[in-house]
Tab-separated table of C-alpha atoms in Angstrom:
chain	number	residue	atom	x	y	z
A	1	UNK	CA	205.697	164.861	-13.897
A	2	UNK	CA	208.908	165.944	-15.584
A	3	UNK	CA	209.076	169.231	-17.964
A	4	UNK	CA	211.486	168.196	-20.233
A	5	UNK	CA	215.074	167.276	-21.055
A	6	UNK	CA	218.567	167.877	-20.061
A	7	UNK	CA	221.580	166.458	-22.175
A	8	UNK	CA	223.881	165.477	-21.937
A	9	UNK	CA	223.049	163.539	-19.310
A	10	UNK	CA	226.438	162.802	-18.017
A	11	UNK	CA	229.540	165.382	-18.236
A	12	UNK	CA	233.307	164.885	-17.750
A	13	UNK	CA	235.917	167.687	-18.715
A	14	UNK	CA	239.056	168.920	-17.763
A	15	UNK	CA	239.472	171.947	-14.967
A	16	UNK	CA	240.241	175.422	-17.219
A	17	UNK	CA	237.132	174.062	-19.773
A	18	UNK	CA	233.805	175.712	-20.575
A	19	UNK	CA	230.745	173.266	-19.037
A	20	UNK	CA	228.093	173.279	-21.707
A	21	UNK	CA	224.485	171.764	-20.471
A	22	UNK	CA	220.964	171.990	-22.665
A	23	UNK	CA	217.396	171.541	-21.105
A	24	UNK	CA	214.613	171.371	-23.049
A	25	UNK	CA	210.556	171.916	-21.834
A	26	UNK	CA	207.468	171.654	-23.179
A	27	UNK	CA	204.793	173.874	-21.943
A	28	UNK	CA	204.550	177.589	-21.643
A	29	UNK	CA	206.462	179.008	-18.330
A	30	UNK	CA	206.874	182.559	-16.043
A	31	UNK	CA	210.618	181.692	-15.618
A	32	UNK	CA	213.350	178.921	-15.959
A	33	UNK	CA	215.760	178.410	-13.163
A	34	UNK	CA	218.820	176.387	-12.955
A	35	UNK	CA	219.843	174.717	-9.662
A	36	UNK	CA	223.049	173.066	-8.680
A	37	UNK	CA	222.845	169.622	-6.302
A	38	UNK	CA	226.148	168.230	-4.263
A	39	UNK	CA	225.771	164.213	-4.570
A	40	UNK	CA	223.410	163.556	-1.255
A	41	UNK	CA	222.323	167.457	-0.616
A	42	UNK	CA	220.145	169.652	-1.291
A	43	UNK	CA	219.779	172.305	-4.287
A	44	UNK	CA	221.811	175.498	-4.787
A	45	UNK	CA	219.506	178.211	-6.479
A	46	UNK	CA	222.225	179.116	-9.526
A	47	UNK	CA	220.123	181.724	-11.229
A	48	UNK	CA	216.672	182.178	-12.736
A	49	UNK	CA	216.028	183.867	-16.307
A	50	UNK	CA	212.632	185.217	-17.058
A	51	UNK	CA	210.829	184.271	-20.221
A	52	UNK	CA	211.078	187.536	-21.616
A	53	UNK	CA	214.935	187.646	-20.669
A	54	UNK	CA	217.423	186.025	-23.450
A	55	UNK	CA	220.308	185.970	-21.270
A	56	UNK	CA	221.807	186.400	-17.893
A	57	UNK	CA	224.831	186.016	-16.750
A	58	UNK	CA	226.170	185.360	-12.883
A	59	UNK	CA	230.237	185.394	-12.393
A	60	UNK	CA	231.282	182.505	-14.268
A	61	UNK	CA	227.929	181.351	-15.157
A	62	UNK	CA	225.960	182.443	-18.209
A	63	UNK	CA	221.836	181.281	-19.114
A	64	UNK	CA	220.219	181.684	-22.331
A	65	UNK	CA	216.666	181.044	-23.380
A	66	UNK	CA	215.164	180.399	-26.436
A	67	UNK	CA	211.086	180.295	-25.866
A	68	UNK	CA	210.427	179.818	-29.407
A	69	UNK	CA	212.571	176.787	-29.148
A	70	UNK	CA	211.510	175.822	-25.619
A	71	UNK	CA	215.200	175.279	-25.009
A	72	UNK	CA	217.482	176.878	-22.354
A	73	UNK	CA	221.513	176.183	-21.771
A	74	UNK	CA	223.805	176.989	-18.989
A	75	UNK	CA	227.687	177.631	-19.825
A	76	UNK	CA	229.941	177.557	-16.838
A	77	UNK	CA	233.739	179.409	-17.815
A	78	UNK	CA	237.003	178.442	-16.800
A	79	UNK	CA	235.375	175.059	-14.722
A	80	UNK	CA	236.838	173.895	-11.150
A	81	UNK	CA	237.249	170.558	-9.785
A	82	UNK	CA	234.480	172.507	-7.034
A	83	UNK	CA	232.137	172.812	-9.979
A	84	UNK	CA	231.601	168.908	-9.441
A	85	UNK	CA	227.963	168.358	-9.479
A	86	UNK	CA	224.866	167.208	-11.163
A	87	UNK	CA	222.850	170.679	-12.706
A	88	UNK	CA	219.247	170.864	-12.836
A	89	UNK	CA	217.222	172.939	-14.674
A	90	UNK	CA	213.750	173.883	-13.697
A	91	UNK	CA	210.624	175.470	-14.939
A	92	UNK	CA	207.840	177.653	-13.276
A	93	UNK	CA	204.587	178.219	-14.984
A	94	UNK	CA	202.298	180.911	-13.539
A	95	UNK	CA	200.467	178.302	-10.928
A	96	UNK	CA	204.437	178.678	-9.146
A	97	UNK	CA	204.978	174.535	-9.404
A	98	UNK	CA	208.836	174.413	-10.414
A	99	UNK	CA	209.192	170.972	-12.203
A	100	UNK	CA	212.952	169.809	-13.123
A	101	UNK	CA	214.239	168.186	-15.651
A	102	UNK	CA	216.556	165.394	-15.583
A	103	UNK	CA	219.903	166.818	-14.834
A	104	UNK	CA	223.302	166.870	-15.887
A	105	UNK	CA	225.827	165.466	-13.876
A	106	UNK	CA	229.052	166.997	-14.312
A	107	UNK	CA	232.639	165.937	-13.104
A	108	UNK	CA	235.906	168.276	-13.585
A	109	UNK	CA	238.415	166.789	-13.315
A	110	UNK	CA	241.700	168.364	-11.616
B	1	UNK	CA	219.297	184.069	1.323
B	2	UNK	CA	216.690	182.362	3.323
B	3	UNK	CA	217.149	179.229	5.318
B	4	UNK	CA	215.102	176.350	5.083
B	5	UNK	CA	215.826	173.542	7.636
B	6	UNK	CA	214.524	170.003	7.417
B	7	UNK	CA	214.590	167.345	10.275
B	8	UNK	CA	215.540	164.656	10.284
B	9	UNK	CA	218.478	164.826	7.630
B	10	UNK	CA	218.992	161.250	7.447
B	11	UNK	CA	216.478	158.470	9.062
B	12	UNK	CA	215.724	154.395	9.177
B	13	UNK	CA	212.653	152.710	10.216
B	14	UNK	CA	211.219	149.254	9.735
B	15	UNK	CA	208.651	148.525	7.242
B	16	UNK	CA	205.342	149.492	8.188
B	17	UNK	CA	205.860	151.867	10.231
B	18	UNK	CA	205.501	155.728	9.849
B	19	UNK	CA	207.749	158.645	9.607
B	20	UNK	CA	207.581	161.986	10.172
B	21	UNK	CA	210.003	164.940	8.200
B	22	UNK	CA	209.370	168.277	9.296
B	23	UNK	CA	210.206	171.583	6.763
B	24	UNK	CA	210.923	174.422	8.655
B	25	UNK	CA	211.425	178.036	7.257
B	26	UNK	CA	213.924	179.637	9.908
B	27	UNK	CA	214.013	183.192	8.844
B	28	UNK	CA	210.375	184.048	6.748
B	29	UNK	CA	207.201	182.746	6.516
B	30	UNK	CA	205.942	180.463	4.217
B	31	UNK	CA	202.491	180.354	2.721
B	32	UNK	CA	203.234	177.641	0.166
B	33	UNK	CA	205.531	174.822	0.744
B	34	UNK	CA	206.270	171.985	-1.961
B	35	UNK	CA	207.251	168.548	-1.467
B	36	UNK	CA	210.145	166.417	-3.103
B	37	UNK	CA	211.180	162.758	-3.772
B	38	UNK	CA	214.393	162.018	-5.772
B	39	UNK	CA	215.599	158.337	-5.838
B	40	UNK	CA	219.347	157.904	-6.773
B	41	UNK	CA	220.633	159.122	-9.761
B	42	UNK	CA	217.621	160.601	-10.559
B	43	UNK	CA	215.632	164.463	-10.795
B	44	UNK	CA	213.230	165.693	-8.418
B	45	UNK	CA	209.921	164.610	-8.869
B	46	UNK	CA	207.135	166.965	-7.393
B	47	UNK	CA	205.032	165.023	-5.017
B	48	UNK	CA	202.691	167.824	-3.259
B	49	UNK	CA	201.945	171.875	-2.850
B	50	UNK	CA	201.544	172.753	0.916
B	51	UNK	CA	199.807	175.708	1.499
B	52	UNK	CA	199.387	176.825	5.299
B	53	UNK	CA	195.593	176.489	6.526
B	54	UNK	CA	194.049	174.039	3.537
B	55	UNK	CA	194.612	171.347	2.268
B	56	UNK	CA	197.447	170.225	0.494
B	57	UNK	CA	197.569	169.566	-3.578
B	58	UNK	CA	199.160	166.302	-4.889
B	59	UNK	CA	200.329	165.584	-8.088
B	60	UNK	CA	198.954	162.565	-10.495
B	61	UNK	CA	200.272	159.604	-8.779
B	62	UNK	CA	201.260	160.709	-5.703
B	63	UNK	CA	198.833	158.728	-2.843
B	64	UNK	CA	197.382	161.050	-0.316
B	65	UNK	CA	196.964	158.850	2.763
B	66	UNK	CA	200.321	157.753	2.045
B	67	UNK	CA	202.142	160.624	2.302
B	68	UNK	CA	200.231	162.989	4.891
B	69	UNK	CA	200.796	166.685	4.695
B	70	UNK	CA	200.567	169.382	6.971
B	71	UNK	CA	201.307	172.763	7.046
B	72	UNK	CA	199.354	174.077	10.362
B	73	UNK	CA	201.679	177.201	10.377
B	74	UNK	CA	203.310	179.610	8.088
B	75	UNK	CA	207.192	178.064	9.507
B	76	UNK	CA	206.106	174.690	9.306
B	77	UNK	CA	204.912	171.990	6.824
B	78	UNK	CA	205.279	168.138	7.765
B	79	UNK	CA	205.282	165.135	5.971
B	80	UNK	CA	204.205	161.496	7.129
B	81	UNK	CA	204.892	158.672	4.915
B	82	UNK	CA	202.147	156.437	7.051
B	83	UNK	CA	203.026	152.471	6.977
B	84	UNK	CA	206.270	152.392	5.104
B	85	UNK	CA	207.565	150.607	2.838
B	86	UNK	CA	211.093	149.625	1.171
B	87	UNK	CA	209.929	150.850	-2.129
B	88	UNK	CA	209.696	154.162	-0.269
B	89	UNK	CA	213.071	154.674	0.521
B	90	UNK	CA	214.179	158.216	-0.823
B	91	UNK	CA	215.607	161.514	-0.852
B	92	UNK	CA	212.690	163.471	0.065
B	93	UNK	CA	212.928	167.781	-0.143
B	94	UNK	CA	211.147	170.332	0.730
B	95	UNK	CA	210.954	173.822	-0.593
B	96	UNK	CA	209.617	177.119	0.383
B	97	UNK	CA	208.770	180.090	-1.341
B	98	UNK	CA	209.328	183.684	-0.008
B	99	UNK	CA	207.756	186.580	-0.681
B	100	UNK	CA	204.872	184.788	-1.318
B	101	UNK	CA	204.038	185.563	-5.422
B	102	UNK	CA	204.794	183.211	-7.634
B	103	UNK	CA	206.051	185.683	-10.108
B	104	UNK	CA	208.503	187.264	-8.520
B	105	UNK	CA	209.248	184.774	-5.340
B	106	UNK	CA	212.639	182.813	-5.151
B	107	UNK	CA	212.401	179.183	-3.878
B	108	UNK	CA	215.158	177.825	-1.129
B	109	UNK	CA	215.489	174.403	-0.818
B	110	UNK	CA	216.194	171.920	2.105
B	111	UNK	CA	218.903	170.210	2.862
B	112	UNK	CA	216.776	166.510	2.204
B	113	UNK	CA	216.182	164.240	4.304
B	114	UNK	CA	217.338	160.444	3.532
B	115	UNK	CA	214.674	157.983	4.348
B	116	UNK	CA	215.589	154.129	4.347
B	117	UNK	CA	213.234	151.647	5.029
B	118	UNK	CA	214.204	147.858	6.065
């Protein structure tokens, strides 16, 4: 079963932009993680913010979450043509099941 | 970070026959395993927890004797989609958590492995 939402649900910007994607969930959760997935591979572990965290940041990425809202977002700075790739977001409640949402798939162009 | 290695990466078989993916954590052991299909264009959907020694847990939907799980060691979980089918043609991952709490555990994925079914 799927947790919630991502949008958009498709991405395009220009390299030197900010990268902008929302996920959305519906049940209570230990932690929210957000992966990153190469067309064909597997999943790059991007970073993972706690539900009692409001924000994280990792280099050029940053995380909020909003529990009362259910709601997370994931800002990429200063994108790269590299930075090509669909974004998942994921939720783990305390039974440890991480369920994704639908993804973002983001192009940067050069 | 750890390394989780899945075999094969990429494999085709004739309808109604059965295939085997194996999940191997290289570097840690792994008490609980979970299982992965993605179809094109499309998120993961959760298909099974693997937990070394018992029995595995499927989600709603998912058809046990179809999809045969084992995870007979803490390094190794297998899957076996039994009697294939096109419809089952699919990205399938693994995933395997170290440190073994749920709380504070980090999840590393498999590469995937690519099943297509004539």
């Amino acid at each position: 079963s799927q947790q919630g939402e991502e949008d958009p649900q498709a991405l395009s910007i220009q390299e030197g932009e900010n990268a902008t994607m929302n996920c959305s969930y519906k049940t209570s959760i230990n932690n929210l993680q957000w992966y990153r997935q190469n067309s064909g591979r597997g999943l790059v572990h991007l970073i993972l913010i706690r539900s009692n965290e409001r924000e994280k940041h990792s280099g050029r990425l940053r995380v909020t979450l909003d529990t009362s809202k259910k709601s997370s977002s994931l800002l990429i700075t200063a994108s790269r043509a590299a930075d090509t790739a669909s974004y998942f977001c994921a939720t783990q409640n305390q039974g440890g099941k991480l369920i994704f949402g639908q993804g973002t798939e983001l192009s940067v162009k050069p | 970070g750890a390394v989780v290695s899945q075999h094969p990466s990429r494999v085709i078989c004739k309808s109604g026959t059965s295939v085997k993916i194996e999940c191997r954590s290289l570097d840690f052991q792994a008490t609980t395993m979970f299982w992965y299909r993605q179809f094109p264009k499309q998120s993961l959907m959760l298909m099974a927890t693997s937990n070394e020694g018992s029995k595995a847990t499927y989600e709603q939907g998912v058809e046990k004797d179809k999809f045969l799980i084992n995870h007979a060691s803490l390094t190794l979980s297998t899957l076996t989609v039994t009697s294939a089918h096109p419809e089952d043609s699919s990205f399938y991952i693994c995933s395997a958590l170290v440190g073994g709490n749920f709380n504070t555990g980090e999840l590393f994925f498999g590469e995937g492995s690519r099943l297509t079914v004539l």
